Short mmCIF file of C-alpha atoms in Angstrom, two decimals:
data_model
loop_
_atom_site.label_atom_id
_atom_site.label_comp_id
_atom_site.label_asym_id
_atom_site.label_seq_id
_atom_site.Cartn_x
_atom_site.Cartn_y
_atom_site.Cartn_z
CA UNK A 178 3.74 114.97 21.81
CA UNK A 179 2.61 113.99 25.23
CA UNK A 180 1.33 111.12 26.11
CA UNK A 181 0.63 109.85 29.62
CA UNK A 182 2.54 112.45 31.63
CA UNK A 183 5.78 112.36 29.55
CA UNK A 184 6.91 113.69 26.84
CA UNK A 185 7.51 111.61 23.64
CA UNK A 186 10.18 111.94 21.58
CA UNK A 187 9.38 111.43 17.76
CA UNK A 188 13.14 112.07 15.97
CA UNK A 189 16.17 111.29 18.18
CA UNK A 190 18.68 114.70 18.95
CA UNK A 191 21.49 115.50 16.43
CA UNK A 192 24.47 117.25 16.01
CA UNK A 193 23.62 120.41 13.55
CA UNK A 194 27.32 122.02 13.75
CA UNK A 195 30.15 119.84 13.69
CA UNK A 196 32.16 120.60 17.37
CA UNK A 197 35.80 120.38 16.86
CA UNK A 198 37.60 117.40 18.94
CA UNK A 199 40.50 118.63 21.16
CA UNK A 200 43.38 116.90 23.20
CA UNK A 201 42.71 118.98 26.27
CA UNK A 202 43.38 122.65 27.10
CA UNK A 203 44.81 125.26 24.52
CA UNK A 204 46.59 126.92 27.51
CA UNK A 205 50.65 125.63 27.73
CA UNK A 206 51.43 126.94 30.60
CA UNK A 207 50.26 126.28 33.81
CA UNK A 208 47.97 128.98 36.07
CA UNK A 209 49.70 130.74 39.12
CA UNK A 210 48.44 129.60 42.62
CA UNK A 211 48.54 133.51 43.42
CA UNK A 212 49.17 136.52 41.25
CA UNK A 213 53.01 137.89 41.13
CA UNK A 214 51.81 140.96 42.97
CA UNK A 215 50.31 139.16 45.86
CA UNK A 216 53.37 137.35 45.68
CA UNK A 217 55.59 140.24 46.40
CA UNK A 218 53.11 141.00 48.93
CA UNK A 219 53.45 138.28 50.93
CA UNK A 220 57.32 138.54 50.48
CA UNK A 221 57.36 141.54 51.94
CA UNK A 222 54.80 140.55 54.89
CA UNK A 223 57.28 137.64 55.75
CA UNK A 224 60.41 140.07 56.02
CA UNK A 225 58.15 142.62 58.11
CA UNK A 226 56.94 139.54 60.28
CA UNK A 227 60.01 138.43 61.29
CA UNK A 228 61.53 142.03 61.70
CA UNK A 229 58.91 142.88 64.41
CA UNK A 230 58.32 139.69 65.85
CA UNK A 231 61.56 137.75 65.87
CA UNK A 232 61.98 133.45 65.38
CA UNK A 233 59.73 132.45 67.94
CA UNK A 234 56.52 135.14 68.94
CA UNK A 235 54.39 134.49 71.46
CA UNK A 236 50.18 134.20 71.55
CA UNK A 237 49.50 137.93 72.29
CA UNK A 238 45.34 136.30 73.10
CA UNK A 239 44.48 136.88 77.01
CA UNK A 240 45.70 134.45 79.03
CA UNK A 241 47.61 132.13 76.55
CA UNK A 242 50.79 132.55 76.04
CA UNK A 243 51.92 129.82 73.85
CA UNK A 244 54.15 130.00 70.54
CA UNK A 245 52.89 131.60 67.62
CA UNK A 246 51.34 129.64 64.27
CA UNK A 247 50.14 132.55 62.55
CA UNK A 248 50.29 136.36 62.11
CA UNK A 249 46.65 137.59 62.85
CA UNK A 250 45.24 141.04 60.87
CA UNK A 251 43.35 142.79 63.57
CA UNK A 252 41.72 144.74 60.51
CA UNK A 253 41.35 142.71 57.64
CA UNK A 254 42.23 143.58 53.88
CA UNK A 255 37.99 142.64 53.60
CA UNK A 256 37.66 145.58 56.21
CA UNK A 257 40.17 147.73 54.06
CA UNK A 258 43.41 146.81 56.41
CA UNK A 259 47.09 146.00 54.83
CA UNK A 260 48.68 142.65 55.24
CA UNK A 261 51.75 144.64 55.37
CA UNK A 262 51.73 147.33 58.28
CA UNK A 263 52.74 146.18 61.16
CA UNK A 264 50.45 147.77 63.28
CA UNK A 265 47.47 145.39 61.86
CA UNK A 266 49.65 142.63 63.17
CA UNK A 267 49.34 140.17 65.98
CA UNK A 268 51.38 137.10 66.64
CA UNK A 269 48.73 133.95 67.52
CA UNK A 270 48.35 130.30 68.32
CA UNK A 271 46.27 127.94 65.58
CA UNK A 272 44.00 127.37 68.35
CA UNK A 273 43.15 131.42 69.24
CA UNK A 274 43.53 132.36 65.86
CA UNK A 275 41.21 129.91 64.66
CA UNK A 276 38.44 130.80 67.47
CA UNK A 277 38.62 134.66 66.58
CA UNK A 278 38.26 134.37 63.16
CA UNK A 279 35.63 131.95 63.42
CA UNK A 280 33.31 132.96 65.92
CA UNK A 281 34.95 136.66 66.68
CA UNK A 282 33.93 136.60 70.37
CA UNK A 283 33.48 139.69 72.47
CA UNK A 284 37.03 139.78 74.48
CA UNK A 285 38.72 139.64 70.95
CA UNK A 286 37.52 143.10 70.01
CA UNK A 287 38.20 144.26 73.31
CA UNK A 288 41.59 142.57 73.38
CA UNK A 289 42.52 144.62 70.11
CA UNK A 290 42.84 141.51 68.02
CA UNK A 291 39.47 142.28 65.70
CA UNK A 292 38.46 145.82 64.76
CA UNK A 293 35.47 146.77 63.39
CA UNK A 294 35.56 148.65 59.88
CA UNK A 295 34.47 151.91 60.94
CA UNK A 296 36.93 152.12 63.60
CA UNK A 297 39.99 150.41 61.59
CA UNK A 298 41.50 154.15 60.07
CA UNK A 299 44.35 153.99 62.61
CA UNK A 300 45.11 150.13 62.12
CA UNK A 301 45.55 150.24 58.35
#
């Protein structure tokens, strides 16, 4: 019934099926951070990363040159490139790597570090 704007309760809410009480999850064993095939993926980019790039890479960005943090897909697995090829890799700093992914400026895609999607058939 309402009354004054709000609504007024006459009975309070009850339980019509009883809800069994549990201790927590059913599930024993715990969930994998990644699936075992990505797994073997990345394995295998690791061993391809350091056969083609050695210990200690170097920025491959215009004008940088410092040591490499990361290993940069040029065509990403999104954009239907492999993590695994090593002609969709590039050796980069945190700092470049971070400003071509996240604002994917002009010189990048001229530099050969992004590719667009409809030109990526030779990168992946």
């Amino acid at each position: 019934m309402k009354r004054g704007g709000r609504l007024e309760r006459r009975t309070p809410l009850t339980t019509k099926t009883g809800l069994p009480r549990t201790g927590g999850l059913a599930r024993r064993t715990p969930l994998r951070a990644v699936s075992s095939q990505r797994a073997a993926e990345n394995r295998e980019r690791r061993k391809v990363v350091h056969a083609v790039f050695g210990d200690a890479p170097r920025c491959v960005a215009p004008g940088c040159g410092r040591l490499a943090d990361d290993t940069h897909e040029p065509l990403t697995r999104a954009r239907g490139g492999s993590i695994t090829n090593p002609s969709n890799m590039a050796p980069l700093c945190r700092g470049c790597h971070t400003e071509i992914t996240d604002t994917q400026p002009d010189w990048a895609y001229a530099a050969g570090l992004l590719i667009h999607s409809w030109n990526g058939g030779d990168a992946a």
